[in-house]
Amino acid sequence: MLIDAIDLTAVRRVLLIKLRHHGDVLLSSPVLSALKTHAPHAEIDALVYHDTREMLSGHPALSQLHTIDRQWKKLGPLGQLRAEWQLLSALKARQYDLVITLTEHNRGAWLVRLLKPRWSVGPHGPYGRFFKKTFTHRYLQVPGNRRHTVEIHLDALRRIGIYPAPDARRLTLMPGADAEASLAAKLAASGLAPGGYVLVHPTSRWLFKSWPADKMAELINQLTARGEQILLTAAPSADEMAMLADITARLQRPVASLAGQLSLKELAAAIAAARLYIGVDSVPMHIAAAVQTPCVALFGPSGDIEWGPWQVAHRVVAANMACRPCGNAGCGGSWRSECLEKISVQQVLAAVDSLQEELA
C-alpha cells in the first residue's frame, strides 16, 4: 500500500496546470495520458498560457483546455480583472476533485485555494508561509539530481500513487486534419513528398542555443551533395529569419524552405512527415519526439539529460566541456556559446550516419 495514495475512483474531474513555455507544456503531455489510463472515468482539463495551447489541444485524454492570455494586461486593470474572473468562474464550475500544478508559480497555489479541490499536488518549492498548507501532496525536487523533465512531471502522479508504465510516458501532440491538409499542399508546392526529406530547423527563440550559421550551412551543403532533400523551417521572428537568410546565402544548392510560413500545428505535421529531423534544443525537437520522427539534436548550455529527445530514436551532439551544461544565456551571459561553436560539421554528420544506420 502506498502512503498518501488517493482514491482514484472518487476523482471525477482533474485540472492540470502548466504555466510555462511551449516545450515545457508539451513535456507535460504524458501526465494527461497517464491520468486517463489510471482513471479512465475522469474528465481531465488543463490550464496553460494561451500562446502555448497548441501543444496540448487535441490531446485524446483532454476534456477541456483553459488558457491565460499574457496579453490581458493590455486590457487595463478593469479588463484584466474581468478576464481573470471569467476564467475563475469557468474553472469553479467544473468542481475539480484533483488539481495538479507542475510549476512553482503562486498562481497555481492561489487557484488551489480558490477552487478547493479534495486533493491537490504541487512541487516542493518556495511558495512562502501563506501557501505552506495549500497542497494536500507535494512532490520533491532534489537539487542536482539530473533527470528528464518528463520524469519530474510524472513525480506529481507518483506522489499520489500513480506509477505509469514506461511505454505510457510518450509525448503526445496532435497536428490535426486541417494542419495536415494545409501542410500537404505546401509540401507539394515545394516539390517534396512525405517521408522523402530531412527537416532542418536551425534556430531557437534563444539564439544562444543555435549552432553558428556557417557550420549549419556547411552541414546542409554536405547533405545535399549526398542527394538529400532538405526542408528548412524557422519561426517568423526577425532574429530567426535573419539567421535563416544568413544560412541560405551560404548554400551551394537550392533547398526548400517554409521558414516563417507554418503554424505550430503545421510545423508538427511537417516534422511528422519528415524522414529525419535535425535541430537544436528547441520546441521543434520536442515535437519531433512527440510525433516519433528520428532526430539529431545539438546541445550547448542546456542539459540534454533534462531536455533531450524523449522516447524517440535520436542522437545528441554536444561538446565535451567541463562547464556544460551551465544553463546560461551563452558564456557569461554573452549570448554566444563556445560549447556549440566547438561542435564540428563532421560530428553532426557522423551522428546522422549512425542514426540512419540504426534505422535501416
PDB file of C-alpha atoms in Angstrom, residues 3-188:
ATOM      1  CA  ILE A   3       1.357   6.115   1.664  1.00  0.00           C
ATOM      2  CA  ASP A   4      -0.881   9.061   0.710  1.00  0.00           C
ATOM      3  CA  ALA A   5      -2.195   7.388  -2.445  1.00  0.00           C
ATOM      4  CA  ILE A   6      -5.574   8.890  -3.339  1.00  0.00           C
ATOM      5  CA  ASP A   7      -8.779   7.078  -4.214  1.00  0.00           C
ATOM      6  CA  LEU A   8      -8.925   7.462  -7.992  1.00  0.00           C
ATOM      7  CA  THR A   9     -12.436   6.061  -8.135  1.00  0.00           C
ATOM      8  CA  ALA A  10     -13.596   9.198  -6.313  1.00  0.00           C
ATOM      9  CA  VAL A  11     -11.955  11.536  -8.826  1.00  0.00           C
ATOM     10  CA  ARG A  12     -14.483  12.876 -11.328  1.00  0.00           C
ATOM     11  CA  ARG A  13     -12.584  15.880 -12.705  1.00  0.00           C
ATOM     12  CA  VAL A  14      -8.906  16.824 -12.737  1.00  0.00           C
ATOM     13  CA  LEU A  15      -7.194  20.110 -13.585  1.00  0.00           C
ATOM     14  CA  LEU A  16      -3.552  20.068 -14.709  1.00  0.00           C
ATOM     15  CA  ILE A  17      -1.794  23.455 -14.559  1.00  0.00           C
ATOM     16  CA  LYS A  18       1.394  24.109 -16.557  1.00  0.00           C
ATOM     17  CA  LEU A  19       2.188  27.808 -16.944  1.00  0.00           C
ATOM     18  CA  ARG A  20       5.495  27.785 -18.779  1.00  0.00           C
ATOM     19  CA  HIS A  21       6.903  27.909 -22.318  1.00  0.00           C
ATOM     20  CA  HIS A  22       5.900  25.748 -25.295  1.00  0.00           C
ATOM     21  CA  GLY A  23       8.422  22.959 -24.742  1.00  0.00           C
ATOM     22  CA  ASP A  24       7.642  22.696 -21.042  1.00  0.00           C
ATOM     23  CA  VAL A  25       3.934  22.376 -21.818  1.00  0.00           C
ATOM     24  CA  LEU A  26       4.496  19.650 -24.408  1.00  0.00           C
ATOM     25  CA  LEU A  27       6.649  17.755 -21.910  1.00  0.00           C
ATOM     26  CA  SER A  28       3.667  17.695 -19.552  1.00  0.00           C
ATOM     27  CA  SER A  29       1.526  15.760 -22.067  1.00  0.00           C
ATOM     28  CA  PRO A  30       2.416  12.316 -20.601  1.00  0.00           C
ATOM     29  CA  VAL A  31       0.774  13.398 -17.331  1.00  0.00           C
ATOM     30  CA  LEU A  32      -2.550  13.718 -19.151  1.00  0.00           C
ATOM     31  CA  SER A  33      -2.095  10.302 -20.776  1.00  0.00           C
ATOM     32  CA  ALA A  34      -1.140   8.600 -17.514  1.00  0.00           C
ATOM     33  CA  LEU A  35      -4.060  10.148 -15.650  1.00  0.00           C
ATOM     34  CA  LYS A  36      -6.511   8.924 -18.287  1.00  0.00           C
ATOM     35  CA  THR A  37      -5.004   5.447 -18.253  1.00  0.00           C
ATOM     36  CA  HIS A  38      -5.321   5.114 -14.481  1.00  0.00           C
ATOM     37  CA  ALA A  39      -8.638   6.987 -14.156  1.00  0.00           C
ATOM     38  CA  PRO A  40     -10.451   6.395 -17.472  1.00  0.00           C
ATOM     39  CA  HIS A  41     -13.750   7.586 -15.992  1.00  0.00           C
ATOM     40  CA  ALA A  42     -12.388  11.032 -15.065  1.00  0.00           C
ATOM     41  CA  GLU A  43     -12.638  14.218 -17.098  1.00  0.00           C
ATOM     42  CA  ILE A  44      -9.203  15.807 -17.384  1.00  0.00           C
ATOM     43  CA  ASP A  45      -8.721  19.522 -18.102  1.00  0.00           C
ATOM     44  CA  ALA A  46      -5.588  21.622 -18.489  1.00  0.00           C
ATOM     45  CA  LEU A  47      -4.709  25.263 -17.889  1.00  0.00           C
ATOM     46  CA  VAL A  48      -1.841  26.783 -19.907  1.00  0.00           C
ATOM     47  CA  TYR A  49      -0.839  30.131 -21.338  1.00  0.00           C
ATOM     48  CA  HIS A  50      -2.882  30.966 -24.442  1.00  0.00           C
ATOM     49  CA  ASP A  51       0.130  31.088 -26.763  1.00  0.00           C
ATOM     50  CA  THR A  52       1.150  27.529 -25.739  1.00  0.00           C
ATOM     51  CA  ARG A  53      -2.307  25.959 -26.150  1.00  0.00           C
ATOM     52  CA  GLU A  54      -1.466  24.156 -29.400  1.00  0.00           C
ATOM     53  CA  MET A  55       0.981  21.966 -27.508  1.00  0.00           C
ATOM     54  CA  LEU A  56      -1.967  20.200 -25.827  1.00  0.00           C
ATOM     55  CA  SER A  57      -5.007  20.963 -27.988  1.00  0.00           C
ATOM     56  CA  GLY A  58      -6.447  17.786 -29.474  1.00  0.00           C
ATOM     57  CA  HIS A  59      -4.800  15.557 -26.860  1.00  0.00           C
ATOM     58  CA  PRO A  60      -7.036  12.448 -26.696  1.00  0.00           C
ATOM     59  CA  ALA A  61      -7.091  12.494 -22.877  1.00  0.00           C
ATOM     60  CA  LEU A  62      -8.153  16.137 -22.647  1.00  0.00           C
ATOM     61  CA  SER A  63     -11.735  17.205 -21.909  1.00  0.00           C
ATOM     62  CA  GLN A  64     -11.337  20.993 -21.742  1.00  0.00           C
ATOM     63  CA  LEU A  65      -8.394  23.314 -22.352  1.00  0.00           C
ATOM     64  CA  HIS A  66      -8.424  26.598 -20.411  1.00  0.00           C
ATOM     65  CA  THR A  67      -5.957  29.384 -21.128  1.00  0.00           C
ATOM     66  CA  ILE A  68      -4.493  32.528 -19.606  1.00  0.00           C
ATOM     67  CA  ASP A  69      -3.633  35.203 -22.158  1.00  0.00           C
ATOM     68  CA  ARG A  70      -0.450  37.094 -21.338  1.00  0.00           C
ATOM     69  CA  GLN A  71      -1.974  39.996 -23.301  1.00  0.00           C
ATOM     70  CA  TRP A  72      -4.728  40.515 -20.724  1.00  0.00           C
ATOM     71  CA  LYS A  73      -2.566  43.150 -19.051  1.00  0.00           C
ATOM     72  CA  LYS A  74      -3.066  45.321 -22.149  1.00  0.00           C
ATOM     73  CA  LEU A  75      -6.803  45.413 -21.404  1.00  0.00           C
ATOM     74  CA  GLY A  76      -6.204  47.707 -18.453  1.00  0.00           C
ATOM     75  CA  PRO A  77      -6.906  46.884 -14.782  1.00  0.00           C
ATOM     76  CA  LEU A  78     -10.677  46.511 -15.226  1.00  0.00           C
ATOM     77  CA  GLY A  79     -10.412  44.488 -18.427  1.00  0.00           C
ATOM     78  CA  GLN A  80      -7.796  42.185 -16.941  1.00  0.00           C
ATOM     79  CA  LEU A  81      -9.885  41.694 -13.800  1.00  0.00           C
ATOM     80  CA  ARG A  82     -12.913  40.805 -15.934  1.00  0.00           C
ATOM     81  CA  ALA A  83     -10.901  38.241 -17.934  1.00  0.00           C
ATOM     82  CA  GLU A  84      -9.448  36.711 -14.767  1.00  0.00           C
ATOM     83  CA  TRP A  85     -12.919  36.495 -13.189  1.00  0.00           C
ATOM     84  CA  GLN A  86     -14.361  34.781 -16.266  1.00  0.00           C
ATOM     85  CA  LEU A  87     -11.561  32.201 -16.140  1.00  0.00           C
ATOM     86  CA  LEU A  88     -12.019  31.585 -12.418  1.00  0.00           C
ATOM     87  CA  SER A  89     -15.778  31.205 -12.877  1.00  0.00           C
ATOM     88  CA  ALA A  90     -15.257  28.663 -15.660  1.00  0.00           C
ATOM     89  CA  LEU A  91     -12.820  26.687 -13.507  1.00  0.00           C
ATOM     90  CA  LYS A  92     -15.038  26.780 -10.413  1.00  0.00           C
ATOM     91  CA  ALA A  93     -17.976  25.494 -12.461  1.00  0.00           C
ATOM     92  CA  ARG A  94     -16.005  22.327 -13.206  1.00  0.00           C
ATOM     93  CA  GLN A  95     -15.843  21.403  -9.476  1.00  0.00           C
ATOM     94  CA  TYR A  96     -12.448  19.690  -9.615  1.00  0.00           C
ATOM     95  CA  ASP A  97     -11.683  16.855  -7.217  1.00  0.00           C
ATOM     96  CA  LEU A  98      -7.954  16.948  -8.003  1.00  0.00           C
ATOM     97  CA  VAL A  99      -5.745  19.861  -9.079  1.00  0.00           C
ATOM     98  CA  ILE A 100      -2.119  19.298 -10.099  1.00  0.00           C
ATOM     99  CA  THR A 101       0.274  22.172 -10.745  1.00  0.00           C
ATOM    100  CA  LEU A 102       3.640  21.399 -12.322  1.00  0.00           C
ATOM    101  CA  THR A 103       5.134  24.847 -11.877  1.00  0.00           C
ATOM    102  CA  GLU A 104       6.490  26.685  -8.836  1.00  0.00           C
ATOM    103  CA  HIS A 105       4.145  29.535  -9.563  1.00  0.00           C
ATOM    104  CA  ASN A 106       1.970  31.260  -6.984  1.00  0.00           C
ATOM    105  CA  ARG A 107      -0.911  31.424  -9.452  1.00  0.00           C
ATOM    106  CA  GLY A 108      -1.239  27.649  -9.204  1.00  0.00           C
ATOM    107  CA  ALA A 109      -1.227  27.819  -5.418  1.00  0.00           C
ATOM    108  CA  TRP A 110      -3.830  30.589  -5.454  1.00  0.00           C
ATOM    109  CA  LEU A 111      -6.057  28.545  -7.769  1.00  0.00           C
ATOM    110  CA  VAL A 112      -5.880  25.574  -5.415  1.00  0.00           C
ATOM    111  CA  ARG A 113      -7.001  27.860  -2.586  1.00  0.00           C
ATOM    112  CA  LEU A 114      -9.872  29.263  -4.651  1.00  0.00           C
ATOM    113  CA  LEU A 115     -11.025  26.028  -6.306  1.00  0.00           C
ATOM    114  CA  LYS A 116     -10.869  23.984  -3.081  1.00  0.00           C
ATOM    115  CA  PRO A 117     -10.381  20.510  -4.569  1.00  0.00           C
ATOM    116  CA  ARG A 118     -10.387  17.453  -2.317  1.00  0.00           C
ATOM    117  CA  TRP A 119      -6.805  16.702  -3.361  1.00  0.00           C
ATOM    118  CA  SER A 120      -4.073  18.971  -4.718  1.00  0.00           C
ATOM    119  CA  VAL A 121      -0.490  18.326  -5.797  1.00  0.00           C
ATOM    120  CA  GLY A 122       2.340  20.797  -6.300  1.00  0.00           C
ATOM    121  CA  PRO A 123       6.143  20.831  -6.403  1.00  0.00           C
ATOM    122  CA  HIS A 124       8.002  21.201  -3.135  1.00  0.00           C
ATOM    123  CA  GLY A 125       9.183  24.754  -3.677  1.00  0.00           C
ATOM    124  CA  PRO A 126       9.429  28.211  -2.100  1.00  0.00           C
ATOM    125  CA  TYR A 127       5.754  29.158  -2.054  1.00  0.00           C
ATOM    126  CA  GLY A 128       6.099  31.004   1.237  1.00  0.00           C
ATOM    127  CA  ARG A 129       4.370  30.619   4.602  1.00  0.00           C
ATOM    128  CA  PHE A 130       0.958  31.684   3.288  1.00  0.00           C
ATOM    129  CA  PHE A 131       0.813  28.666   0.975  1.00  0.00           C
ATOM    130  CA  LYS A 132       2.533  26.249   3.349  1.00  0.00           C
ATOM    131  CA  LYS A 133      -0.576  24.094   3.820  1.00  0.00           C
ATOM    132  CA  THR A 134      -2.239  24.801   0.463  1.00  0.00           C
ATOM    133  CA  PHE A 135      -1.479  21.400  -1.127  1.00  0.00           C
ATOM    134  CA  THR A 136      -2.517  18.014   0.213  1.00  0.00           C
ATOM    135  CA  HIS A 137       0.513  16.500  -1.540  1.00  0.00           C
ATOM    136  CA  ARG A 138       3.848  17.992  -2.566  1.00  0.00           C
ATOM    137  CA  TYR A 139       6.387  16.151  -4.670  1.00  0.00           C
ATOM    138  CA  LEU A 140      10.109  16.507  -4.076  1.00  0.00           C
ATOM    139  CA  GLN A 141      12.581  18.053  -6.466  1.00  0.00           C
ATOM    140  CA  VAL A 142      16.128  17.175  -5.468  1.00  0.00           C
ATOM    141  CA  PRO A 143      18.748  19.826  -6.405  1.00  0.00           C
ATOM    142  CA  GLY A 144      21.499  18.379  -8.572  1.00  0.00           C
ATOM    143  CA  ASN A 145      19.537  15.185  -9.278  1.00  0.00           C
ATOM    144  CA  ARG A 146      19.643  15.186 -13.089  1.00  0.00           C
ATOM    145  CA  ARG A 147      16.541  13.523 -14.536  1.00  0.00           C
ATOM    146  CA  HIS A 148      14.475  14.185 -17.606  1.00  0.00           C
ATOM    147  CA  THR A 149      11.794  16.838 -17.185  1.00  0.00           C
ATOM    148  CA  VAL A 150       9.106  14.316 -18.176  1.00  0.00           C
ATOM    149  CA  GLU A 151      10.034  12.110 -15.225  1.00  0.00           C
ATOM    150  CA  ILE A 152       9.982  15.089 -12.871  1.00  0.00           C
ATOM    151  CA  HIS A 153       6.484  15.938 -14.090  1.00  0.00           C
ATOM    152  CA  LEU A 154       5.400  12.352 -13.533  1.00  0.00           C
ATOM    153  CA  ASP A 155       6.605  12.550  -9.933  1.00  0.00           C
ATOM    154  CA  ALA A 156       3.440  14.565  -9.282  1.00  0.00           C
ATOM    155  CA  LEU A 157       1.474  11.426 -10.127  1.00  0.00           C
ATOM    156  CA  ARG A 158       3.796   9.046  -8.273  1.00  0.00           C
ATOM    157  CA  ARG A 159       3.195  11.173  -5.183  1.00  0.00           C
ATOM    158  CA  ILE A 160      -0.499  10.218  -5.243  1.00  0.00           C
ATOM    159  CA  GLY A 161       0.020   6.551  -6.116  1.00  0.00           C
ATOM    160  CA  ILE A 162       0.067   6.567  -9.944  1.00  0.00           C
ATOM    161  CA  TYR A 163       3.101   4.830 -11.463  1.00  0.00           C
ATOM    162  CA  PRO A 164       2.823   4.936 -15.278  1.00  0.00           C
ATOM    163  CA  ALA A 165       4.447   2.151 -17.286  1.00  0.00           C
ATOM    164  CA  PRO A 166       7.467   3.207 -19.395  1.00  0.00           C
ATOM    165  CA  ASP A 167       5.586   2.808 -22.665  1.00  0.00           C
ATOM    166  CA  ALA A 168       2.801   5.056 -21.347  1.00  0.00           C
ATOM    167  CA  ARG A 169       5.148   8.024 -20.877  1.00  0.00           C
ATOM    168  CA  ARG A 170       5.375   9.144 -24.507  1.00  0.00           C
ATOM    169  CA  LEU A 171       4.828  12.721 -25.549  1.00  0.00           C
ATOM    170  CA  THR A 172       1.595  13.409 -27.400  1.00  0.00           C
ATOM    171  CA  LEU A 173       0.977  16.145 -29.946  1.00  0.00           C
ATOM    172  CA  MET A 174      -1.867  16.012 -32.474  1.00  0.00           C
ATOM    173  CA  PRO A 175      -1.300  18.144 -35.619  1.00  0.00           C
ATOM    174  CA  GLY A 176      -4.936  17.732 -36.666  1.00  0.00           C
ATOM    175  CA  ALA A 177      -6.533  17.108 -40.049  1.00  0.00           C
ATOM    176  CA  ASP A 178      -6.615  20.789 -41.067  1.00  0.00           C
ATOM    177  CA  ALA A 179      -2.899  21.297 -40.435  1.00  0.00           C
ATOM    178  CA  GLU A 180      -2.029  18.048 -42.181  1.00  0.00           C
ATOM    179  CA  ALA A 181      -4.040  19.046 -45.246  1.00  0.00           C
ATOM    180  CA  SER A 182      -2.577  22.560 -45.482  1.00  0.00           C
ATOM    181  CA  LEU A 183       0.932  21.193 -44.925  1.00  0.00           C
ATOM    182  CA  ALA A 184       0.451  18.593 -47.683  1.00  0.00           C
ATOM    183  CA  ALA A 185      -0.391  21.362 -50.132  1.00  0.00           C
ATOM    184  CA  LYS A 186       2.687  23.357 -49.112  1.00  0.00           C
ATOM    185  CA  LEU A 187       4.922  20.303 -49.459  1.00  0.00           C
ATOM    186  CA  ALA A 188       3.554  19.579 -52.921  1.00  0.00           C
TER     187      ALA A 188
END
